[in-house]
Coordinates of C-alpha atoms in Angstrom, one line a residue:
M123 CA 234.7 101.0 89.5
T124 CA 235.2 101.4 85.7
S125 CA 235.5 98.9 83.0
P126 CA 239.0 98.1 81.4
M127 CA 238.2 100.5 78.6
G128 CA 237.7 103.3 81.2
T129 CA 233.9 103.5 80.7
L130 CA 231.8 103.8 83.8
D131 CA 230.2 100.5 84.6
F132 CA 226.5 100.6 85.6
D133 CA 223.1 99.5 84.2
L134 CA 219.8 101.3 83.9
P135 CA 217.5 100.1 86.8
T136 CA 214.7 97.7 86.1
T137 CA 213.4 97.2 89.6
Y138 CA 211.0 99.5 91.5
E139 CA 213.6 101.3 93.7
V140 CA 215.6 104.5 93.7
Q141 CA 219.2 103.7 92.6
V142 CA 221.6 106.6 93.4
L143 CA 224.7 106.4 91.2
R144 CA 227.7 108.1 92.8
A145 CA 230.7 108.3 90.5
P146 CA 233.6 110.8 90.1
T147 CA 233.0 114.1 88.4
G148 CA 233.8 114.0 84.7
S149 CA 233.0 110.2 84.5
K150 CA 230.2 111.1 82.0
K151 CA 227.4 109.7 84.1
S152 CA 224.8 111.7 82.2
R153 CA 226.1 111.1 78.7
L154 CA 226.5 107.3 79.3
S155 CA 222.9 107.2 80.8
R156 CA 221.5 108.9 77.7
E157 CA 223.5 106.5 75.4
K158 CA 222.1 103.6 77.3
I159 CA 218.6 104.9 76.9
A160 CA 219.1 105.2 73.2
Q161 CA 220.3 101.6 73.1
A162 CA 217.3 100.5 75.1
F163 CA 214.9 102.4 72.7
K164 CA 216.5 100.6 69.7
S165 CA 216.3 97.2 71.3
G166 CA 212.7 97.8 72.5
A167 CA 213.6 97.4 76.1
L168 CA 212.2 100.9 76.9
K169 CA 209.7 103.2 75.4
R170 CA 208.8 105.9 77.9
V171 CA 211.4 107.8 79.9
I172 CA 211.3 110.9 82.1
W173 CA 214.6 112.8 82.4
A174 CA 214.5 115.3 85.3
V175 CA 216.9 118.3 85.8
H176 CA 217.0 121.4 87.9
S177 CA 215.9 123.9 85.3
T178 CA 214.6 123.8 81.7
L179 CA 214.3 127.5 81.1
K180 CA 217.6 128.6 79.5
N181 CA 219.8 127.5 76.6
D182 CA 222.6 126.9 79.1
S183 CA 220.5 124.6 81.3
L184 CA 221.1 120.9 81.8
A185 CA 217.8 120.4 80.0
F186 CA 219.2 122.0 76.8
E187 CA 222.4 119.9 77.1
A188 CA 220.3 116.7 77.5
S189 CA 218.0 117.6 74.6
Q190 CA 221.0 118.2 72.3
H191 CA 222.7 115.0 73.2
F192 CA 219.5 112.9 72.9
K193 CA 219.1 114.4 69.4
E194 CA 222.7 113.3 68.6
V195 CA 222.0 109.8 69.6
G196 CA 218.8 109.6 67.7
V197 CA 216.3 109.9 70.6
D198 CA 213.0 111.8 70.4
A199 CA 213.1 114.1 73.4
V200 CA 210.6 116.9 74.3
T201 CA 211.0 119.4 77.1
L202 CA 207.8 119.9 79.1
A203 CA 206.5 123.4 79.7
A204 CA 205.9 124.6 83.3
W205 CA 202.7 124.1 85.2
D206 CA 200.1 126.8 84.7
D207 CA 197.2 127.0 87.0
T208 CA 195.0 128.8 84.5
K209 CA 195.6 126.3 81.7
P210 CA 195.6 122.8 83.3
R211 CA 194.4 121.1 80.1
K212 CA 197.4 122.5 78.2
Y213 CA 199.7 121.0 80.9
H214 CA 197.9 117.7 80.9
A215 CA 198.0 117.4 77.1
Q216 CA 201.8 117.4 76.9
L217 CA 201.9 114.4 79.2
A218 CA 200.4 112.1 76.6
W219 CA 202.9 109.5 75.2
P220 CA 203.3 109.0 71.5
Q221 CA 203.2 105.5 70.0
T222 CA 207.0 105.7 69.4
P223 CA 209.7 105.8 72.1
Q224 CA 210.2 109.2 73.7
V225 CA 212.0 111.0 76.5
K226 CA 210.2 113.8 78.3
I227 CA 212.6 116.3 79.9
V228 CA 211.2 117.9 83.0
S229 CA 212.4 120.2 85.8
F230 CA 212.4 119.0 89.3
A231 CA 209.4 121.1 90.0
H232 CA 207.3 118.8 87.9
L233 CA 207.9 115.7 90.1
P234 CA 205.5 116.6 92.8
F235 CA 202.7 117.0 90.2
I236 CA 203.5 113.8 88.5
Y237 CA 204.2 111.6 91.5
G238 CA 203.2 113.6 94.5
R239 CA 199.5 112.8 94.9
S240 CA 196.8 110.6 93.4
Q241 CA 195.3 112.3 90.3
T242 CA 195.1 112.0 86.6
L243 CA 198.6 113.0 86.1
R244 CA 199.6 109.5 86.9
K245 CA 198.7 108.7 83.3
L246 CA 202.3 109.7 82.4
D247 CA 203.2 106.1 83.4
A248 CA 207.0 106.2 82.5
E249 CA 209.1 103.0 82.5
L250 CA 212.2 104.9 83.8
L251 CA 212.9 108.1 85.7
V252 CA 216.4 109.6 85.6
I253 CA 217.1 112.4 88.0
D254 CA 220.2 114.3 87.0
E255 CA 221.7 115.9 90.2
L256 CA 220.2 116.4 93.6
P257 CA 216.4 117.1 93.2
M258 CA 215.9 118.7 96.6
T259 CA 214.7 122.0 95.3
G260 CA 211.7 120.3 93.6
L261 CA 210.7 118.1 96.6
V262 CA 211.2 120.5 99.5
H263 CA 208.7 123.4 99.6
P264 CA 209.5 126.4 101.8
A265 CA 206.7 129.0 102.2
R266 CA 206.3 132.3 104.0
M267 CA 203.3 134.4 105.0
S268 CA 203.5 138.0 106.4
I269 CA 201.1 139.4 109.0
K270 CA 199.2 141.2 106.2
E271 CA 198.8 137.9 104.3
M272 CA 197.7 136.1 107.4
G273 CA 195.2 138.9 108.0
Q274 CA 193.7 138.3 104.6
I275 CA 193.4 134.6 105.4
A276 CA 191.6 135.5 108.6
S277 CA 189.2 137.7 106.7
C278 CA 188.5 134.8 104.4
G279 CA 187.3 132.7 107.3
G280 CA 190.6 131.4 108.6
G281 CA 189.3 131.3 112.1
P282 CA 191.1 131.0 115.4
L283 CA 194.3 129.5 113.9
A284 CA 194.9 132.5 111.7
L285 CA 194.3 134.9 114.6
R286 CA 196.6 133.0 116.8
L287 CA 199.4 133.2 114.3
I288 CA 198.7 136.9 113.9
G289 CA 199.0 137.3 117.6
L290 CA 202.3 135.5 117.8
M291 CA 203.8 137.6 114.9
S292 CA 202.4 140.8 116.4
K293 CA 204.2 140.1 119.7
R294 CA 207.5 140.1 117.8
L295 CA 206.6 143.5 116.2
D296 CA 206.4 145.0 119.7
Q297 CA 209.0 142.9 121.4
P298 CA 211.6 141.7 118.8
D299 CA 213.8 140.3 121.6
S300 CA 211.1 138.3 123.2
A301 CA 211.3 134.4 123.4
F302 CA 212.9 132.8 120.4
T303 CA 214.3 129.3 119.8
E304 CA 217.2 129.9 117.4
D305 CA 219.5 133.0 117.0
L306 CA 221.8 133.2 114.0
A307 CA 224.0 135.9 112.5
A308 CA 222.2 137.2 109.4
D309 CA 225.3 138.9 108.0
P310 CA 229.0 138.0 108.1
R311 CA 229.7 140.8 110.6
G312 CA 227.1 139.4 113.1
I313 CA 225.5 142.9 113.5
T314 CA 222.1 141.8 112.3
R315 CA 220.6 138.8 114.1
R316 CA 218.0 136.4 112.6
R317 CA 215.7 135.1 115.2
Y318 CA 213.5 131.9 115.0
F319 CA 210.6 130.8 117.2
T320 CA 210.0 127.2 116.3
G321 CA 209.8 123.7 117.8
K322 CA 207.7 122.6 120.7
D323 CA 207.3 126.0 122.3
F324 CA 206.0 127.5 119.1
L325 CA 203.6 124.6 118.4
Q326 CA 202.2 124.7 121.9
S327 CA 201.6 128.4 121.6
V328 CA 199.6 127.7 118.3
G329 CA 197.7 124.6 119.2
N330 CA 195.9 124.7 122.5
G331 CA 192.2 123.8 122.1
L332 CA 191.9 123.9 118.2
T333 CA 189.0 121.9 116.9
D334 CA 188.3 120.0 113.7
A335 CA 186.2 123.0 112.6
D336 CA 189.1 125.4 113.3
W337 CA 191.4 123.4 111.1
D338 CA 188.9 123.0 108.4
A339 CA 188.2 126.7 108.3
F340 CA 191.9 127.5 108.0
G341 CA 192.3 125.0 105.2
Q342 CA 189.4 126.4 103.3
A343 CA 190.8 129.9 103.6
L344 CA 194.2 128.7 102.4
D345 CA 192.6 127.1 99.3
G346 CA 191.4 130.5 98.1
F347 CA 194.5 132.4 99.1
K348 CA 196.6 132.7 95.9
P349 CA 199.8 134.2 97.3
F350 CA 200.1 131.1 99.5
T351 CA 199.0 128.5 96.9
D352 CA 201.6 129.9 94.5
Q353 CA 204.3 128.7 96.9
M354 CA 202.6 125.6 98.3
W355 CA 200.9 123.5 95.7
F356 CA 199.3 120.9 97.9
T357 CA 197.4 122.6 100.6
S358 CA 195.9 119.4 102.1
E359 CA 199.3 117.8 102.5
W360 CA 200.7 121.0 104.0
L361 CA 197.8 121.4 106.4
A362 CA 198.0 117.7 107.5
A363 CA 201.7 118.2 108.3
F364 CA 201.1 121.3 110.3
R365 CA 198.2 119.7 112.3
A366 CA 200.3 116.6 112.9
D367 CA 203.1 118.7 114.4
V368 CA 200.8 120.8 116.5
E369 CA 198.9 117.9 117.9
A370 CA 201.8 115.5 118.4
G371 CA 203.6 117.9 120.7
Q372 CA 206.9 116.9 119.2
D373 CA 209.8 119.3 118.8
S374 CA 209.3 119.7 115.1
G375 CA 211.1 122.5 113.2
R376 CA 208.9 122.4 110.0
F377 CA 206.9 125.5 111.1
G378 CA 207.7 128.6 112.9
L379 CA 208.3 132.4 112.9
T380 CA 211.4 134.3 111.8
W381 CA 212.4 138.0 112.0
A382 CA 215.6 140.1 112.1
V383 CA 216.9 142.4 114.8
R384 CA 219.7 144.8 114.9
N385 CA 220.8 146.3 118.3
G386 CA 217.4 145.4 119.7
V387 CA 215.4 147.1 116.9
L388 CA 213.4 145.1 114.4
T389 CA 214.9 145.3 110.9
E390 CA 212.7 142.7 109.2
P391 CA 209.1 142.0 110.3
P392 CA 208.1 138.6 111.5
V393 CA 206.8 136.0 109.0
F394 CA 205.2 132.6 109.5
Y395 CA 207.4 130.1 107.6
S396 CA 207.1 126.4 106.8
S397 CA 209.3 123.8 105.1
T398 CA 207.6 120.6 104.0
L399 CA 208.5 117.6 101.8
T400 CA 206.3 116.2 99.1
P401 CA 206.9 112.4 99.3
L402 CA 206.8 110.8 95.9
A403 CA 204.8 107.7 95.3
D404 CA 204.4 105.0 92.6
L405 CA 207.7 105.9 91.1
P406 CA 208.9 103.8 88.2
P407 CA 212.5 102.3 88.3
T408 CA 214.5 105.4 89.2
L409 CA 218.1 106.4 88.6
V410 CA 219.7 109.4 90.4
L411 CA 223.0 110.8 89.1
D412 CA 225.0 112.6 91.8
A413 CA 228.8 112.7 92.2
Y414 CA 228.4 113.8 95.8
A415 CA 225.4 111.6 96.9
D416 CA 224.8 111.1 100.5
P417 CA 222.7 108.0 101.0
G418 CA 221.1 109.3 104.2
L419 CA 220.0 112.4 102.4
Y420 CA 218.3 110.4 99.6
Q421 CA 216.5 108.1 102.1
A422 CA 215.0 111.3 103.7
L423 CA 214.1 112.7 100.3
F424 CA 212.4 109.4 99.2
P425 CA 210.9 108.2 102.5
N426 CA 208.4 105.8 100.8
Q427 CA 211.0 104.2 98.5
Q428 CA 213.7 101.6 98.7
V429 CA 216.9 103.6 98.1
R430 CA 220.1 101.8 97.1
L431 CA 223.5 103.5 96.6
I432 CA 225.6 102.4 93.6
D433 CA 229.1 103.6 94.5
R434 CA 231.5 103.8 91.6
G435 CA 234.2 105.7 93.4
R436 CA 234.8 109.4 94.3
N437 CA 237.1 112.1 93.1
P438 CA 240.8 112.1 94.1
P439 CA 241.7 115.1 96.3
L440 CA 241.5 118.3 94.4
Q441 CA 244.7 120.3 94.1
I442 CA 243.7 123.9 95.0
E443 CA 246.0 127.0 95.0
L444 CA 245.1 129.5 97.8
A445 CA 245.2 133.1 96.7
P446 CA 244.0 135.2 99.7
E447 CA 245.0 138.4 97.9
L448 CA 242.2 137.8 95.4
K449 CA 239.3 137.8 97.9
L450 CA 236.2 139.7 96.9
Y451 CA 234.0 140.6 99.8
R452 CA 230.3 141.3 99.2
L453 CA 230.1 143.6 102.2
H454 CA 232.9 145.8 100.6
M455 CA 231.3 146.0 97.2
G456 CA 229.9 149.6 97.6
R457 CA 233.1 151.0 99.2
E458 CA 235.1 153.4 97.1
S459 CA 238.2 152.4 99.1
A460 CA 237.9 148.8 97.8
N461 CA 238.2 150.0 94.1
C462 CA 242.0 149.6 94.2
H463 CA 241.6 146.1 95.4
R464 CA 239.1 145.2 92.7
R465 CA 241.2 146.7 90.0
H466 CA 244.2 144.6 91.1
I467 CA 242.2 141.4 91.2
A468 CA 240.8 142.1 87.7
E469 CA 244.3 142.7 86.2
E470 CA 245.7 139.6 88.0
I471 CA 243.0 137.5 86.4
L472 CA 243.2 138.9 83.0
L473 CA 247.0 138.5 83.0
L474 CA 246.6 134.9 84.2
H475 CA 244.2 134.4 81.3
R476 CA 246.6 135.9 78.8
D477 CA 249.9 134.6 80.0
S478 CA 248.8 131.0 80.7
G479 CA 247.0 130.7 77.3
L480 CA 244.2 128.9 79.1
K481 CA 240.5 129.4 79.2
V482 CA 239.5 130.8 82.6
V483 CA 236.1 130.7 84.4
L484 CA 235.4 132.9 87.4
L485 CA 233.3 131.8 90.3
V486 CA 231.7 134.7 92.2
D487 CA 228.9 135.7 94.5
K488 CA 225.7 136.3 92.6
A489 CA 225.9 140.0 93.4
F490 CA 229.2 140.4 91.6
R491 CA 227.6 139.2 88.3
K492 CA 225.2 142.1 88.1
S493 CA 225.8 144.5 85.2
G494 CA 227.1 147.8 86.6
S495 CA 228.3 146.4 89.9
P496 CA 231.6 147.8 91.1
W497 CA 233.3 144.4 90.3
Q498 CA 232.0 144.4 86.7
L499 CA 233.1 147.9 86.2
A500 CA 236.6 147.1 87.5
L501 CA 236.8 144.0 85.2
T502 CA 235.6 146.0 82.2
E503 CA 238.1 148.8 82.8
A504 CA 241.0 146.4 83.2
S505 CA 240.0 144.5 80.1
R506 CA 239.8 147.7 78.1
H507 CA 243.2 148.9 79.4
L508 CA 245.0 145.6 79.0
G509 CA 243.3 144.6 75.7
I510 CA 242.4 141.1 77.2
P511 CA 238.8 139.8 76.8
V512 CA 236.9 139.2 80.0
P513 CA 236.6 135.4 80.9
P514 CA 233.1 134.1 81.6
A515 CA 231.7 134.3 85.2
L516 CA 229.5 131.9 86.9
H517 CA 227.4 132.3 90.0
H518 CA 228.6 129.6 92.5
F519 CA 225.3 127.7 92.6
A520 CA 224.4 128.0 88.9
G521 CA 224.7 125.2 86.4
R522 CA 225.3 122.3 88.7
G523 CA 226.5 119.2 86.8
K524 CA 227.2 121.0 83.5
N525 CA 230.3 120.2 81.5
E526 CA 230.5 123.5 79.7
F527 CA 233.7 124.6 81.5
D528 CA 235.5 121.2 81.2
G529 CA 239.3 122.0 80.8
H530 CA 239.0 125.6 82.1
L531 CA 241.2 127.1 84.7
V532 CA 238.9 127.8 87.7
V533 CA 239.3 130.9 89.7
A534 CA 237.0 131.2 92.7
L535 CA 236.9 134.8 94.0
S536 CA 234.3 134.3 96.7
L537 CA 233.3 131.4 98.8
A538 CA 230.1 129.4 98.1
A539 CA 228.1 129.4 101.3
L540 CA 224.6 128.1 102.0
P541 CA 222.8 130.5 104.3
N542 CA 222.5 129.6 108.0
S543 CA 218.7 129.5 107.6
H544 CA 219.2 126.5 105.3
H545 CA 219.6 124.1 108.2
V546 CA 216.9 125.8 110.3
I547 CA 214.2 126.0 107.6
D548 CA 215.0 124.0 104.4
L549 CA 216.3 120.9 106.0
A550 CA 213.5 120.9 108.6
A551 CA 211.4 119.3 105.9
L552 CA 213.7 116.3 105.9
Y553 CA 214.7 116.1 109.5
P554 CA 211.8 117.8 111.4
Y555 CA 212.7 116.4 114.8
S556 CA 216.5 116.4 114.8
P557 CA 218.3 119.8 114.8
A558 CA 221.6 117.9 115.1
R559 CA 220.9 115.9 111.9
R560 CA 219.9 119.2 110.1
K561 CA 223.2 120.8 111.1
A562 CA 225.3 117.8 110.1
M563 CA 223.5 117.5 106.7
H564 CA 223.9 121.3 106.2
R565 CA 227.7 120.8 106.6
A566 CA 227.7 117.8 104.3
L567 CA 225.8 119.8 101.6
M568 CA 228.1 122.7 102.0
R569 CA 231.1 120.5 101.3
A570 CA 229.4 119.0 98.3
E571 CA 228.5 122.5 96.9
R572 CA 232.1 123.6 97.3
L573 CA 233.4 120.4 95.6
Q574 CA 230.9 120.9 92.8
M575 CA 232.0 124.5 92.5
Y576 CA 235.7 123.8 92.3
N577 CA 235.2 121.0 89.9
R578 CA 233.8 123.2 87.2
G579 CA 237.0 122.7 85.2
R580 CA 236.8 118.9 85.7
Q581 CA 240.3 118.8 87.2
P582 CA 240.2 115.0 87.8
T583 CA 240.1 114.4 84.1
S584 CA 241.4 117.6 82.6
G585 CA 244.2 118.2 85.1
Q586 CA 243.4 121.9 85.1
R587 CA 244.4 124.3 87.8
I588 CA 242.0 125.5 90.6
I589 CA 242.8 128.9 92.3
S590 CA 240.7 129.9 95.3
A591 CA 240.7 133.2 97.1
F592 CA 239.3 131.5 100.2
D593 CA 240.2 128.5 102.2
P594 CA 237.8 125.8 100.9
E595 CA 237.4 124.4 104.4
L596 CA 237.4 120.8 103.1
P597 CA 239.0 117.7 104.7
K598 CA 242.4 116.6 103.5
H599 CA 241.0 113.5 101.7
Q600 CA 239.0 115.9 99.4
C601 CA 241.5 118.7 98.9
I602 CA 245.2 119.5 99.1
T603 CA 246.1 123.1 99.1
S604 CA 249.3 125.1 98.1
L605 CA 250.0 128.8 97.8
Y606 CA 249.3 130.6 94.5
K607 CA 252.1 132.7 93.1
P608 CA 250.6 136.0 92.0
A609 CA 251.7 137.7 88.8
L610 CA 251.2 141.2 90.3
P611 CA 252.5 142.4 93.7
F612 CA 249.8 143.3 96.2
T613 CA 250.0 144.3 99.8
K614 CA 247.2 142.9 101.8
Q615 CA 245.4 145.0 104.5
S616 CA 246.8 148.1 103.1
D617 CA 245.0 151.4 102.2
N618 CA 247.4 151.6 99.2
P619 CA 247.8 148.0 98.1
R620 CA 249.0 148.5 94.6
W621 CA 251.8 151.0 95.4
E622 CA 254.6 148.4 95.4
H623 CA 253.5 147.1 91.9
A624 CA 253.5 150.6 90.6
M625 CA 257.0 151.2 92.0
Q626 CA 258.3 148.1 90.4
V627 CA 256.8 148.9 87.0
V628 CA 258.1 152.5 87.0
T629 CA 261.5 151.6 88.4
R630 CA 262.0 149.0 85.6
E631 CA 261.0 151.6 83.0
L632 CA 263.3 154.4 84.4
V633 CA 266.3 152.0 84.6
T634 CA 265.6 151.0 80.9
A635 CA 265.4 154.7 79.9
L636 CA 268.1 156.3 82.1
G637 CA 270.1 153.6 83.7
G638 CA 268.9 154.6 87.1
V639 CA 266.1 156.3 89.1
P640 CA 266.1 159.9 90.2
R641 CA 264.1 160.3 93.5
A642 CA 262.5 163.5 92.2
F643 CA 261.0 161.6 89.2
L644 CA 259.2 159.3 91.6
G645 CA 257.8 162.4 93.3
V646 CA 256.7 163.9 89.9
L647 CA 254.8 160.6 89.2
G648 CA 253.1 160.7 92.5
L649 CA 254.6 157.5 93.9
I650 CA 256.4 159.1 96.8
R651 CA 256.2 162.3 98.7
V652 CA 259.0 164.8 97.8
N653 CA 259.5 168.3 99.1
F654 CA 260.6 170.1 95.9
G655 CA 261.1 173.4 97.7
K656 CA 260.0 176.8 96.6
G657 CA 259.8 178.4 93.1
E658 CA 259.5 176.4 89.9
K659 CA 261.5 173.4 91.1
A660 CA 258.6 170.9 90.8
A661 CA 257.9 172.1 87.3
A662 CA 261.6 171.8 86.4
H663 CA 261.7 168.2 87.5
S664 CA 258.5 167.5 85.6
Q665 CA 259.9 169.0 82.4
A666 CA 263.1 167.0 82.8
L667 CA 261.1 163.8 83.2
R668 CA 259.0 164.5 80.1
A669 CA 262.1 165.3 78.0
A670 CA 263.8 162.1 79.2
V671 CA 260.8 160.0 78.3
R672 CA 260.6 161.6 74.8
A673 CA 264.3 160.9 74.2
S674 CA 264.0 157.3 75.4
T675 CA 263.2 154.1 73.4
L676 CA 260.4 153.1 75.8
Q677 CA 257.5 151.2 74.1
P678 CA 254.4 153.3 73.4
D679 CA 252.3 151.0 75.8
S680 CA 254.8 151.6 78.7
Q681 CA 253.4 153.4 81.7
L682 CA 255.8 156.4 81.3
A683 CA 255.1 156.7 77.6
Q684 CA 251.4 156.9 78.4
W685 CA 251.9 159.2 81.3
L686 CA 253.5 161.6 78.9
H687 CA 250.1 162.1 77.1
L688 CA 247.7 161.4 80.0
D689 CA 249.5 163.1 82.8
Y690 CA 248.8 160.0 85.0
L691 CA 250.0 156.4 85.1
P692 CA 247.0 154.6 83.5
S693 CA 247.4 151.3 85.3
F694 CA 248.0 153.0 88.7
R695 CA 245.8 156.1 88.7
D696 CA 244.3 154.9 92.0
V697 CA 247.8 154.6 93.7
K698 CA 248.5 157.2 96.4
P699 CA 252.0 158.6 97.2
Y700 CA 253.9 156.7 99.8
R701 CA 254.2 159.2 102.8
K702 CA 256.2 157.3 105.4
K703 CA 259.9 156.7 105.9
D704 CA 261.9 155.3 103.0
G705 CA 262.0 151.7 104.2
R706 CA 259.6 150.3 101.7
V707 CA 261.0 152.5 98.9
T708 CA 264.4 151.1 99.6
D709 CA 263.1 147.6 99.7
V710 CA 261.6 147.9 96.2
L711 CA 264.7 149.5 94.7
N712 CA 267.0 146.9 96.4
G713 CA 264.9 144.3 94.6
F714 CA 266.3 145.8 91.4
H715 CA 269.9 145.8 92.9
L716 CA 269.8 149.7 93.0
A717 CA 271.5 151.7 95.6
T718 CA 272.3 155.4 96.3
S719 CA 275.2 157.2 97.7
G720 CA 272.8 158.8 100.2
Y721 CA 273.4 162.4 99.3
Q722 CA 271.4 164.7 97.0
H723 CA 273.0 166.0 93.9
D724 CA 272.7 169.8 93.7
F725 CA 272.9 171.2 90.2
P726 CA 271.5 174.0 88.0
Y727 CA 268.7 173.1 85.6
Q728 CA 266.4 175.4 83.6
Q729 CA 267.4 178.5 85.5
E730 CA 266.7 176.7 88.8
R731 CA 269.0 175.2 91.4
I732 CA 267.5 171.8 92.0
K733 CA 268.4 168.7 94.0
T734 CA 267.7 164.9 93.9
Q735 CA 269.0 161.5 94.9
I736 CA 270.0 159.0 92.2
W737 CA 269.6 155.2 92.6
V738 CA 271.8 153.2 90.2
P739 CA 273.0 149.5 89.9
A740 CA 276.2 148.6 91.7
D741 CA 278.2 149.1 88.5
G742 CA 276.3 152.2 87.5
D743 CA 277.3 155.8 87.3
E744 CA 275.2 158.3 89.2
L745 CA 276.5 161.3 87.2
A746 CA 275.8 159.6 83.9
V747 CA 272.2 159.0 85.0
L748 CA 272.0 162.6 86.1
R749 CA 273.2 163.9 82.7
R750 CA 270.6 161.7 80.9
A751 CA 267.8 162.8 83.2
Y752 CA 268.8 166.5 83.3
P753 CA 270.7 167.2 80.0
G754 CA 272.3 170.6 79.4

């Protein structure tokens, strides 16, 4: 619901509850919230506000965006530095409030320190907490310990509990296919399997006969074990959750073992993992801004709080153009055979960028953003060749909630996917006793991530196009798909996918230069396989083609003009000759309304007797083309 002026209608909370504002992407939830805070500061209604975001580290973070906007509206906003175990006084000092109104911008990781347990950090005493986007990464704490690390805990007095965990992990070293609870494909091909031993069976294997002294010894060893405390800040809370699960005998998934197996052979050693939630307490009035908010998820994240959803509508269905020919597969990244595919995708995107006159943002798997990756090399080479700048790229899960790419054309080359382990481990912190709820929430979060990804260009307000190489796998009320019309021909599932495009470009240029296409010239250019016969016949055809190109009016940037100097077609140096029957060759030439009489012209040229077929338009003259191609 919006006001008649089109402004989102909501108020900053004043009651002690968690209000979750769900409103369409691009409705300026964050900007309006900051403007309302500025107004409340001026009126004296507020003085101390915490603004929490995912990250505060970079100049392209939501923290930086918030800081700049607060400055524009005249609000004093400071960004808190990260927690440092070695300098707690420095951390505490920045929590003090000035006498004048101020906003403290923090990352989600600060929230468990400020509101997660009783301690002096409560002196922060804010009057309002605003959480921009889903704060799950700050409240759910996954941790892992290897056998070596568990051995160090045992040597520090960890007692029977540490030894039992070592024994359970050691069994998986020797018998990687022994009893396990969950079995998931760890790679898209399903070759490597990720195994999990969790739930009631695991907890019963751990917990028989443990005493208070055993638990105390394990906890004391953990407190002095820095590799663990770096991941799990609140050892006492973690240990209490572990003991509760072991002693309750319930089928909890918060703790367990995981390892990887390929063809019965261990490929990743077992580790003891955990996933726990830090419940926040004593929260001030809290506002969460999330376009894709699921109220059930927020009730699980804030189990001690009253959670209320404020629904101001959702996005209309996204209009997504499907372009399967643009798929980038992470598994294929190192394959030389995929270079041709990558070059095609790069050129298609750069031409889309140039010909549409629109700003483009690419969404890719994180691995494709790495400098020097095969995809980056293909993109750089295509940019240099075409003289078109490379559009910015964004890792799928980066920059959630940012408006930086508002109005950009979005091209998603790979599919955003949460790992299967997300529902086994991460969501176990929220739904420890319900695998079904974990799987359902995993699917819901996957849909939300994809909607967030596709909405980088803010299509609901900007009207900008979205092109996706993969089916988004979203319900019809969230997305309507159509087929993308590529600028460049490309043959899917072919070992020579750019051949047809090369044929089209060269055919067009030969018709412009000569009025037709000599078959031998296609052989000289390496596009088809031609038996030139003995002697110097191949050289004669090559010399004729060179002479014809020099005499033509082709532009210097044409493929044939560049071939004259480079001895290869610069845009198609990876294209191989077509070696099968002429069916596809004829199809391409028919597309230009070219035909041949079917016989080969036999004629003298450069002291050789040479032959070739000639393709010409319906009203063309084969002999005229022959004289232009082979003068004298």
